[in-house]
Amino acid sequence: MRKRRVRFFAAARAAAAALLFSLAGGSPAFAAEGEKPQLLKGAWSFDGPFGRFDRASLRRGLQIYREVCSSCHGLSFLYLRNLSEAGGPELSLDAVKAIAADYEITDGPDREGDMFQRKRRPSDRFPEPYDNDQAARVANAGALPPDLSLIIKAREGGADYVYSLLQGYEAAPAGVKLDETQHFNKYFHLTGGVLAMPPPLTDGIVDYEGEGAPKATVKQMAHDVTAFLAWASEPRLEERKRLGFQVMVYLAIFAALLYFSTRRLWLTAHGEADEKEESA
Amino acid sequence: MPHGESYEPRNRFTAWMDARLPLLRVMHESFLTYPTPRNLNYWWTFGGILTFCLAVQMITGIILAMHYVPHADLAFESVQHIMRDVNYGWLIRYVHACGASMFFLAAYIHMFRSLYYGSYKPPREMLWILGVVIIFLMIVTAFLGYVLVWGQMSFWAATVITNLLGAFPLIGEAVKEWLWGGFAVGNATLNRFFSLHYLLPFVIVGMVALHIWALHIPGNNNPQGIDVRQGKDTVPFHPYYTVKDLFAVSLFALLFSYFVFYDPEALGHPDNSIKANPLQTPPHIVPEWYLLPFYAILRAVPSKLGGVLIMFASIGILFFLPWLDRAKTRSARYRPLFRQFFFLFVIACLGLGYLGAQTPEGAHLILARILTFYYFAHFLIVLPLLSVIEKPLPVPKSINAPVLKGAGAAAQ
Amino acid sequence: MSDMSDSIHPDMERRDFLYVATGAVGAVGAAFAVWPLIDQMNPDKSVLALASSQIDISPIAVGQSITVKWRGKPVFIRHRTPKEIAEAEKTPLSDLRDPEKDQDRVKKAEWLIMVGICTHLGCVPLGQRGDYDGWFCPCHGSHYDTSGRIRKGPAPKNLAIPPYAFLNQTLLKIG
């Protein structure tokens, strides 16, 4: 979806630029429009008009989020119950309860007026890794790890961007100086590739269990966790595309009927005009 | 004054009503028997499409207001609540968000149609002026609504646009603080923007009513741009144009649905999925696509006050259009020179739209200045000049002949 | 156009069918389009997720009661005294406006759990007041007994019993 959109806009922009080029008599300043590296294209099952999420992939992505990302990144708009809702990882309610019970939350006040800790329930949100932004910055050498619940929508390039970023770490090129809290990622173009997040994924950092599970390579894990985050950004995607197809089919039929009605109606109107013109 | 076959009450109740409040009579004569030129093409269906858009925006907007919280701490959260938890909330919000774009798309086509066929010329000046008032209200309403999401783009759009008013000498600062209800865009600003965003559509409805009234007094213009003769040249609005407009609306709804269901974020900006942060400006601030031409005009001028004035003038000048273009012939079909300049003007507007999304530097800036100059020159130089020097083609005496030819071709 | 001959003209019939079909399809579409506009006002997912709550009842001594919130409504949890239980159980059904046995209103005789909303017009009754040592609604003077049954005043029904279960000796789940 995001991919097509980027391509569409790139084409539109190129066409418009070409048009303006010819108007302005050509100008070299046009050519230098940033040097963003081409993003890696993931094979997303949720792309296209009939796109659906791959449940197994979402579940593996959840595992990566919980075991790797969640130590620094929150998922603040998600409730644990979302994991069992239709169109997502679709875990059983018991599985969600078990996941929820891994996390604590401050509740209260109790009858004594004190706050107390209790296990999370499906109706609670995912836990935040830090108490506040300042604590997050202190723990991360001044950098604020962004919340991930909307990250796919909040970045140009969408899923492909996150997918690329997770695989884009490399040695800094000559001329880029890094201190020990900094890393180089060719897709993080905003600051010329320098970012505070260390490479989060290494081969085998999580254990994919169960039959037919793929090998936990960086590429596979980047794919799974990106798919999970795509779902987190847009949990109603499947419902949207399903309803969309029904609406489009309906509208096409309705439009066809209206077309024939209009044509028929206007044939009589022109006929009447003929008669009037003759009698006039 | 063209009026259709007059309304006759069907029963005693409607007769009783008719003598006291002739509402049914007005509706009947305005939307059923209203005599409409028989040669209107599909560019004329955008009035109906716009009515559809306004209704969709108001219905979805009223619903969104049931779930939205206009508070700086909760606005962004409540939008996510709508997207994730409210039954069909995602649908209603996407329809409203894409609906704004679709509304402007239809409005701009409607305006260019008027420009092409000379629908702003006598006796339809009031109709045109009311239309300009409506587009201005639409721009303000859309801007206010965009702020309500309280994402990064919302916040910084609010900051940048309200700062425009600071350009005015002496009163600028005071007006800004008055508008903000503070010393920067904040909770007070969000709250009043919400109130005004809810109010303005009702003002637009009033203006649309006047717009339709002002249309029904002289009657529709038509592609020939010539006056219609009663009876022979007209058909009743219903069923001929109700069905045809509905067909156009259904096609428009297909395009609309494509965006809502398959590419709902295509017309938005990724930064607006990040909650507003008053301490950090996004690297590129761009308005929604429908405001880009105005944004390009604003930035084409190297002075703050000058830019603001020129931008407002770009809409303001439209009010004077009926008196700048004095040519008697309405339709561009019979004005070969005007026709070429019309397309040049369309290209200038599209070009400004493209440039509004670019960084105003180097060739972009130069081009933006050239196109801004042309935008104004079109109204202030080209049109007045054309009304004097252009020799229009002969205009047909009646709209009937060419229409009948067309009908014959269709029937074969 | 209103000739007799027109209505039997085959072309006319086809035309009528086309118009009727178009109108019908349009009407059906409009009906479907209205549903999301109505359904959006129904309780949303976050509200439904909170449909049950768990309460630790161990701190509530005999003769005490607490009020907890369930689905936005007050729920009375009363640890009844033996006297209250006896009073409730011995009341003959013939004295009741909305006849219901006390045994049918509780799962454990010492715990009375009910929605604290007067069945008259929705006010919250006050505890251990009124002519029957139960609850008394200050709005319009309805008296409820120690089983929460209506005895006097304008209310038509007994206080409602929410769905609940004792998860163990001390943990109560409502909803």
Coordinates of C-alpha atoms in Angstrom, one line a residue, chain C residues 40-111:
Chain C
Q40 CA -20.8 3.8 16.3
M41 CA -23.0 4.9 19.3
N42 CA -23.0 1.3 20.7
P43 CA -20.5 0.5 23.5
D44 CA -17.1 0.4 22.0
K45 CA -14.4 -2.2 22.4
S46 CA -12.7 -0.5 25.3
V47 CA -15.9 -0.3 27.2
L48 CA -16.8 -3.9 26.5
A49 CA -13.4 -5.0 27.7
L50 CA -14.1 -3.6 31.1
A51 CA -17.3 -5.7 31.4
S52 CA -16.0 -7.6 34.4
S53 CA -14.2 -6.5 37.6
Q54 CA -12.7 -8.5 40.5
I55 CA -13.0 -7.5 44.1
D56 CA -11.2 -8.8 47.2
I57 CA -14.0 -9.1 49.8
S58 CA -11.9 -10.3 52.7
P59 CA -11.7 -6.9 54.4
I60 CA -15.5 -6.4 54.6
A61 CA -16.6 -7.3 58.1
V62 CA -20.0 -8.6 59.0
G63 CA -22.4 -5.7 59.0
Q64 CA -20.3 -3.7 56.6
S65 CA -20.9 -3.0 53.0
I66 CA -18.9 -1.4 50.2
T67 CA -19.9 0.1 46.9
V68 CA -17.9 -0.7 43.8
K69 CA -18.2 0.5 40.2
W70 CA -19.1 -2.0 37.5
R71 CA -19.8 -0.9 34.0
G72 CA -20.1 2.6 35.4
K73 CA -22.8 1.6 37.8
P74 CA -22.6 1.3 41.6
V75 CA -22.7 -2.3 42.9
F76 CA -23.5 -2.9 46.6
I77 CA -21.6 -5.7 48.3
R78 CA -23.1 -6.2 51.7
H79 CA -21.8 -8.7 54.3
R80 CA -25.1 -9.3 56.0
T81 CA -25.7 -9.9 59.7
P82 CA -27.5 -13.1 60.8
K83 CA -30.4 -10.9 61.8
E84 CA -30.7 -9.4 58.4
I85 CA -30.6 -12.8 56.8
A86 CA -33.3 -14.1 59.1
E87 CA -35.4 -11.1 58.4
A88 CA -35.1 -11.5 54.7
E89 CA -35.8 -15.2 54.8
K90 CA -38.9 -15.1 56.9
T91 CA -40.7 -12.4 54.9
P92 CA -43.7 -14.1 53.3
L93 CA -43.8 -13.8 49.5
S94 CA -47.4 -12.4 49.8
D95 CA -46.0 -9.2 51.3
L96 CA -43.9 -8.5 48.3
R97 CA -44.6 -6.3 45.3
D98 CA -42.1 -8.2 43.2
P99 CA -42.2 -11.7 44.8
E100 CA -38.8 -13.3 45.0
K101 CA -37.3 -15.6 47.6
D102 CA -34.2 -14.4 49.4
Q103 CA -32.4 -17.7 48.5
D104 CA -32.9 -16.8 44.8
R105 CA -31.2 -13.5 45.3
V106 CA -27.9 -14.6 46.8
K107 CA -25.3 -17.3 46.2
K108 CA -24.0 -17.3 49.7
A109 CA -26.5 -16.1 52.3
E110 CA -24.1 -13.7 54.1
W111 CA -23.2 -11.9 50.8

